[in-house]
Coordinates of C-alpha atoms in Angstrom, one line a residue:
E2 CA -0.2 42.9 -16.5
D3 CA 0.8 39.5 -15.1
E4 CA 3.8 41.1 -13.5
D5 CA 1.6 43.7 -11.9
K6 CA -0.6 41.1 -10.4
T7 CA 2.3 39.1 -9.0
S8 CA 3.8 42.3 -7.5
L9 CA 0.6 43.2 -5.8
L10 CA 0.0 39.8 -4.4
S11 CA 3.6 39.6 -3.2
F12 CA 3.3 43.1 -1.6
L13 CA 0.2 42.1 0.3
G14 CA 2.0 39.1 1.8
V15 CA -1.2 37.5 3.2
P16 CA -3.5 34.6 2.2
F17 CA -5.2 36.9 -0.3
I18 CA -7.1 34.3 -2.3
L19 CA -9.0 33.5 0.9
L20 CA -10.3 37.0 1.1
L21 CA -11.3 37.1 -2.6
L22 CA -13.3 33.9 -2.1
E23 CA -15.0 35.2 1.0
T24 CA -16.0 38.4 -0.7
N25 CA -17.1 36.4 -3.8
I26 CA -14.6 38.3 -6.1
V27 CA -13.3 35.0 -7.4
D28 CA -15.6 32.1 -8.2
R29 CA -14.7 28.8 -6.5
G30 CA -15.2 26.9 -9.7
S31 CA -15.2 23.1 -9.6
S32 CA -13.3 21.3 -6.8
T33 CA -10.2 19.5 -7.9
M34 CA -10.0 17.2 -5.0
T35 CA -12.2 15.1 -2.8
P36 CA -13.8 17.2 -0.1
S37 CA -14.0 15.6 3.4
S38 CA -17.3 15.3 5.3
S39 CA -15.4 17.3 7.9
N40 CA -15.1 20.2 5.5
S41 CA -15.6 23.7 6.8
P42 CA -14.5 27.0 5.3
V43 CA -13.7 28.1 8.9
P44 CA -10.5 26.7 10.5
L45 CA -10.8 25.0 13.9
P46 CA -10.2 27.3 16.9
L47 CA -6.5 27.5 17.7
D48 CA -7.2 26.2 21.2
D49 CA -8.4 22.9 19.7
L50 CA -5.0 22.5 18.1
R51 CA -2.9 23.3 21.1
H52 CA -1.9 19.7 21.8
W53 CA -0.2 19.4 18.4
I54 CA 2.1 22.4 18.7
S55 CA 4.6 23.9 21.2
E56 CA 3.6 26.7 23.4
G57 CA 5.9 29.1 21.5
D58 CA 4.3 28.1 18.2
Y59 CA 0.9 28.6 19.8
E60 CA 1.7 32.2 20.6
W61 CA 3.3 32.8 17.2
I62 CA 0.2 31.4 15.3
M63 CA -2.2 33.3 17.5
E64 CA -0.4 36.6 16.6
A65 CA -0.5 35.7 12.9
D66 CA -4.3 34.9 13.2
R67 CA -4.8 38.3 14.8
K68 CA -3.0 40.1 12.0
E69 CA -4.9 38.2 9.3
E70 CA -8.2 39.1 10.8
E71 CA -7.2 42.8 11.0
F72 CA -6.2 42.8 7.4
K73 CA -9.4 41.1 6.3
E74 CA -11.4 43.7 8.2
V75 CA -9.6 46.5 6.5
M76 CA -10.0 45.0 3.0
E77 CA -13.6 44.2 3.5
S78 CA -14.4 47.8 4.6
E79 CA -12.1 49.7 2.3
G80 CA -10.2 47.8 -0.4
A81 CA -11.9 44.7 -1.8
H82 CA -13.6 46.6 -4.6
A83 CA -10.2 47.9 -5.8
V84 CA -9.1 44.4 -6.9
A85 CA -12.4 43.2 -8.2
G86 CA -11.0 42.8 -11.7
L87 CA -7.6 41.5 -10.7
F88 CA -8.2 38.0 -12.0
G89 CA -10.4 39.0 -14.9
D90 CA -14.2 39.0 -15.3
D91 CA -14.7 35.6 -16.8
E92 CA -14.2 32.1 -15.4
D93 CA -11.0 30.5 -16.6
E94 CA -8.9 27.4 -15.8
D95 CA -7.4 29.1 -12.8
D96 CA -10.7 28.9 -11.0
A97 CA -10.5 25.2 -10.9
M98 CA -7.3 25.4 -8.9
I99 CA -9.2 26.8 -5.9
T100 CA -10.2 23.9 -3.7
E101 CA -12.0 23.1 -0.4
R102 CA -9.8 23.5 2.7
V103 CA -10.2 20.0 4.1
Q104 CA -9.6 17.1 1.7
L105 CA -9.8 13.4 2.0
W106 CA -7.2 11.0 0.6
T107 CA -7.7 7.2 0.9
S108 CA -5.0 4.5 0.3
S109 CA -5.6 1.8 -2.3
S110 CA -3.8 -1.4 -3.3
K111 CA -5.4 -1.1 -6.7
N112 CA -4.7 2.5 -7.6
P113 CA -1.1 3.8 -7.0
N114 CA -2.5 7.3 -6.6
G115 CA -4.7 6.2 -3.8
I116 CA -8.1 7.9 -4.0
G117 CA -8.3 11.7 -3.9
G118 CA -5.9 14.6 -4.0
Y119 CA -5.6 15.0 -7.8
Q120 CA -7.6 16.2 -10.7
S121 CA -9.1 13.6 -13.0
V122 CA -8.1 14.0 -16.7
D123 CA -11.4 12.4 -17.8
S124 CA -13.9 14.1 -15.6
G125 CA -12.3 17.4 -14.6
G126 CA -12.9 16.5 -11.0
N127 CA -11.4 13.9 -8.7
P128 CA -12.4 10.3 -9.3
E129 CA -15.0 9.2 -6.8
E130 CA -13.9 5.6 -6.8
E131 CA -15.3 3.2 -4.2
D132 CA -12.6 1.0 -2.8
T133 CA -14.1 -1.7 -0.6
E134 CA -10.8 -3.4 0.1
E135 CA -9.8 -4.2 3.6
G136 CA -7.0 -2.3 5.3
K137 CA -7.5 1.0 3.4
V138 CA -6.5 4.1 5.4
R139 CA -8.4 7.4 5.4
V140 CA -6.3 10.6 5.7
L141 CA -7.7 14.1 6.2
F142 CA -5.5 17.0 5.2
V143 CA -5.9 20.8 5.3
L144 CA -4.7 22.9 2.4
S145 CA -2.7 25.9 3.5
E146 CA -3.4 29.4 2.2
S147 CA 0.4 30.1 2.3
W148 CA 1.8 30.3 -1.2
E149 CA 5.4 29.8 -0.4
G150 CA 7.0 26.5 -1.4
F151 CA 3.9 25.2 -3.3
G152 CA 2.7 23.4 -0.2
G153 CA -0.9 23.9 -0.9
V154 CA -0.9 21.0 -3.4
L155 CA -0.9 17.3 -2.8
W156 CA 1.8 16.3 -5.2
A157 CA 2.2 12.8 -6.8
S158 CA 5.2 12.0 -4.7
G159 CA 3.3 12.5 -1.5
R160 CA 0.5 10.2 -2.6
H161 CA 3.0 7.6 -3.8
V162 CA 5.0 7.3 -0.6
A163 CA 1.8 7.5 1.6
N164 CA 0.2 4.7 -0.3
I165 CA 3.3 2.5 0.2
L166 CA 3.7 3.4 3.9
V167 CA 0.2 2.3 4.9
D168 CA 0.6 -1.1 3.2
Q169 CA 2.3 -3.3 5.9
E170 CA 4.3 -5.5 3.6
K171 CA 5.3 -2.8 1.1
C172 CA 6.3 -0.5 4.0
R173 CA 8.5 -3.2 5.5
I174 CA 10.3 -3.6 2.1
L175 CA 10.6 0.2 1.7
L176 CA 12.2 0.5 5.1
E177 CA 14.2 -2.7 4.8
P178 CA 17.5 -1.2 6.1
L179 CA 15.6 -0.4 9.3
T180 CA 13.3 -3.4 9.5
K181 CA 15.4 -6.3 8.2
E182 CA 16.8 -7.2 11.6
K183 CA 13.4 -7.0 13.3
D184 CA 11.0 -9.9 13.7
E185 CA 8.2 -9.8 11.2
A186 CA 5.7 -9.2 13.9
S187 CA 2.0 -9.0 13.2
H188 CA 1.9 -5.2 13.8
H189 CA 2.7 -2.5 11.2
P190 CA 6.4 -1.6 10.9
L191 CA 5.5 2.1 11.6
L192 CA 3.9 1.3 15.0
G193 CA 6.0 3.2 17.5
A194 CA 8.6 4.3 15.0
S195 CA 9.7 7.9 15.0
F196 CA 8.7 9.6 11.8
L197 CA 9.6 13.0 10.5
E198 CA 8.4 14.8 7.4
L199 CA 10.4 17.7 6.0
G200 CA 8.7 20.2 3.6
A201 CA 5.4 18.6 4.4
G202 CA 2.9 20.9 2.7
A203 CA -0.3 19.0 2.9
G204 CA 1.4 16.4 5.0
V205 CA -0.4 13.3 3.7
P206 CA 2.6 11.0 4.3
S207 CA 2.7 12.2 7.9
W208 CA -1.0 11.6 8.5
A209 CA -0.8 8.2 6.9
A210 CA 2.1 7.4 9.3
M211 CA 0.1 8.7 12.2
R212 CA -2.9 6.5 11.2
C213 CA -0.5 3.5 11.4
G214 CA 0.7 4.4 14.9
A215 CA 4.0 6.2 14.2
R216 CA 5.3 9.0 16.5
V217 CA 5.1 11.8 13.9
V218 CA 6.7 15.2 13.7
C219 CA 5.3 17.0 10.6
S220 CA 7.4 20.1 9.6
D221 CA 7.4 22.7 7.0
L222 CA 8.8 26.2 6.4
S223 CA 8.3 28.9 9.1
K224 CA 4.9 30.2 7.9
A225 CA 2.3 30.3 10.6
N226 CA -0.6 29.3 8.4
R227 CA 1.3 26.3 7.1
V228 CA 2.0 25.0 10.6
R229 CA -1.6 25.8 11.7
C230 CA -3.0 23.7 8.9
M231 CA -0.7 20.8 9.8
A232 CA -1.9 21.0 13.4
E233 CA -5.5 21.0 12.2
S234 CA -4.8 18.0 10.0
A235 CA -3.5 16.2 13.1
E236 CA -6.6 17.1 15.1
L237 CA -9.0 16.0 12.4
N238 CA -7.3 12.7 11.9
W239 CA -7.1 12.2 15.7
R240 CA -10.8 12.7 16.1
E241 CA -11.6 10.0 13.5
M242 CA -9.0 7.6 15.0
E243 CA -10.4 8.2 18.5
S244 CA -13.9 7.5 17.4
T245 CA -13.1 4.3 15.5
L246 CA -10.3 2.6 17.5
P247 CA -10.6 0.9 20.9
G248 CA -9.3 3.2 23.7
D249 CA -6.4 0.8 24.6
D250 CA -5.2 0.4 21.0
P251 CA -1.4 1.2 20.9
I252 CA -1.9 3.1 17.7
L253 CA -3.7 5.8 19.7
Y254 CA -1.0 5.9 22.3
H255 CA 1.8 6.6 19.7
A256 CA -0.3 8.8 17.4
R257 CA -1.2 11.1 20.3
Q258 CA 2.5 12.1 20.4
T259 CA 2.3 13.7 17.0
K260 CA 3.5 17.3 16.7
S261 CA 3.6 19.9 14.0
C262 CA 6.4 22.5 13.9
P263 CA 8.2 24.9 11.6
H264 CA 11.7 24.0 10.3
D265 CA 13.6 25.8 7.6
W266 CA 16.2 23.4 6.1
G267 CA 19.8 24.0 7.1
T268 CA 18.9 25.8 10.3
S269 CA 19.0 24.5 13.9
V270 CA 17.2 21.2 14.4
D271 CA 16.8 21.6 18.2
K272 CA 13.1 22.5 18.0
V273 CA 12.3 19.5 15.8
L274 CA 14.1 17.1 18.0
K275 CA 12.4 18.4 21.1
C276 CA 9.1 17.7 19.4
L277 CA 10.1 14.0 19.4
K278 CA 11.6 14.0 22.9
S279 CA 11.6 16.9 25.4
D280 CA 15.4 16.7 26.0
G281 CA 16.2 16.4 22.2
S282 CA 18.2 13.2 22.7
E283 CA 16.4 11.0 20.1
R284 CA 16.6 11.2 16.4
F285 CA 14.3 9.8 13.8
D286 CA 13.9 6.3 12.4
I287 CA 12.3 7.6 9.2
V288 CA 12.7 10.9 7.5
V289 CA 10.5 11.7 4.4
A290 CA 10.8 14.7 2.1
A291 CA 8.3 14.3 -0.7
D292 CA 8.7 16.4 -3.9
C293 CA 11.3 18.7 -2.3
L294 CA 14.0 18.4 -4.9
Y295 CA 12.6 20.7 -7.6
M296 CA 14.9 23.6 -6.3
P297 CA 18.5 22.3 -6.5
S298 CA 19.7 25.5 -4.8
F299 CA 18.2 24.0 -1.6
H300 CA 19.6 20.5 -1.9
N301 CA 22.6 21.2 0.4
E302 CA 20.4 22.6 3.2
L303 CA 17.9 19.8 2.9
L304 CA 20.6 17.1 3.2
D305 CA 22.1 19.0 6.2
S306 CA 18.8 18.7 8.0
V307 CA 18.4 15.1 7.1
N308 CA 21.9 14.4 8.4
L309 CA 21.2 16.1 11.7
L310 CA 17.8 14.5 12.2
L311 CA 18.2 10.9 11.0
S312 CA 19.2 8.2 13.5
E313 CA 22.2 6.0 12.8
R314 CA 20.1 3.1 11.6
G315 CA 17.4 5.3 10.1
V316 CA 16.1 5.5 6.5
A317 CA 15.4 8.8 4.6
L318 CA 13.1 8.7 1.7
L319 CA 13.2 11.4 -1.0
P320 CA 10.4 10.7 -3.6
F321 CA 10.3 13.3 -6.3
A322 CA 9.1 14.1 -9.8
L323 CA 10.8 16.2 -12.5
H324 CA 8.7 19.3 -13.1
G325 CA 10.7 21.0 -15.8
N326 CA 11.4 24.2 -13.9
T327 CA 15.1 23.4 -14.1
D328 CA 17.2 20.9 -16.0
D329 CA 16.8 17.3 -14.9
D330 CA 20.5 16.7 -14.3
S331 CA 20.6 19.4 -11.7
V332 CA 17.8 17.7 -9.8
W333 CA 19.6 14.3 -10.0
A334 CA 22.8 15.9 -8.8
I335 CA 21.5 15.4 -5.3
V336 CA 22.6 11.8 -5.5
D337 CA 26.3 12.7 -5.7
L338 CA 25.9 15.5 -3.1
A339 CA 24.3 13.0 -0.7
R340 CA 27.2 10.5 -1.2
K341 CA 29.7 13.3 -0.5
K342 CA 27.9 13.9 2.8
G343 CA 28.4 10.3 3.7
F344 CA 25.0 8.8 2.8
Q345 CA 24.5 5.5 1.0
V346 CA 22.0 6.2 -1.8
E347 CA 19.8 3.8 -3.6
T348 CA 17.5 4.7 -6.5
L349 CA 14.2 2.7 -6.1
E350 CA 11.8 1.7 -8.9
S351 CA 10.0 4.6 -10.4
Q352 CA 6.2 4.7 -10.5
Q353 CA 3.9 6.6 -12.9
L354 CA 1.1 8.4 -11.1
T355 CA -1.5 10.9 -12.2
P356 CA -0.2 14.5 -12.1
S357 CA -1.9 16.8 -9.6
Y358 CA -3.7 18.9 -12.2
N359 CA -5.0 18.7 -15.7
G360 CA -2.5 20.3 -18.1
M361 CA 0.5 18.9 -16.3
G362 CA 2.6 16.5 -18.3
S363 CA 2.9 12.9 -17.3
K364 CA 6.5 13.5 -16.3
Q365 CA 5.2 15.5 -13.3
G366 CA 3.5 12.4 -12.1
L367 CA 6.4 10.0 -12.7
V368 CA 7.8 9.5 -9.2
H369 CA 11.4 8.5 -8.5
T370 CA 12.5 7.6 -5.0
L371 CA 15.9 7.9 -3.4
R372 CA 16.6 5.9 -0.2
L373 CA 19.3 7.3 2.0
T374 CA 21.0 5.4 4.8
R375 CA 24.2 5.9 6.8

């Protein structure tokens, strides 16, 4: 029966859960994350996102939106009743996995998770902690309906690296190979730095870097809905930044250069580089790939992309957890592979965070970080 369900969903090849929710076939259940006050079940109009994507990607996403609307019209008029029992008649634990589109994550110097983006073991919902400390950073992110790559989840590794990046001193230490020769100026080390996220999914490290004034390119696999959600995240964060920062703040100048784009590891990087600079002549100071090591068969392609995109003095950060889908040694094998490709590899101190969902073992919240340099 489970195989039949998987086959049907794979066959449909669309954000099917969205349709089930809109037609009330599946109950939303309890939210597992912290909804944003900006929350809406309806995505922003594509024209509102045009600044954050290339013209080619705009056309690509527009066509995908059109096909999705056509499919939903067909299902609503002819086929929705046919799958009414697909997920069973009773509520179960899977209902809790369905979340609001727009989520809020906030940095914290007290909680290594930050606040938001994971399910609380104690309450069954996300902890609504009030953090009054100065310097905290709010990040809005949109969860994609695209299933591929498990990018519709804010994994512990993303929370971990985002929480460090927004802390000025911790960020300076994390990026020490890049920052050690610079004066310890009063501004954040990400201000004006070029920042790329690979396999971004929810993209929280990207939006955290954007909030700190980095020139961000947020990338993920070539799925239109995934790139659309990243562009919407950029727009939502920009709106908050523009409403709270002085108009002449340099953070706004650099953050406005943020772009979202598709990139499949191991393929041409020209499009990614042109998001940073129109002639493709500049590479990135910082490359982050958070929780992207769980499939060892893609390690080679991931490292090839890092190699082509990282500047000579740049720093690549690969925070990850061991999820048990494959043996641990095969995940750690990326260290030797990276060294064979000419990188210097450091293993930084591990940090225990809360796993994304109840029922996950603590190991899935234990974040290890590899730092790669030339």
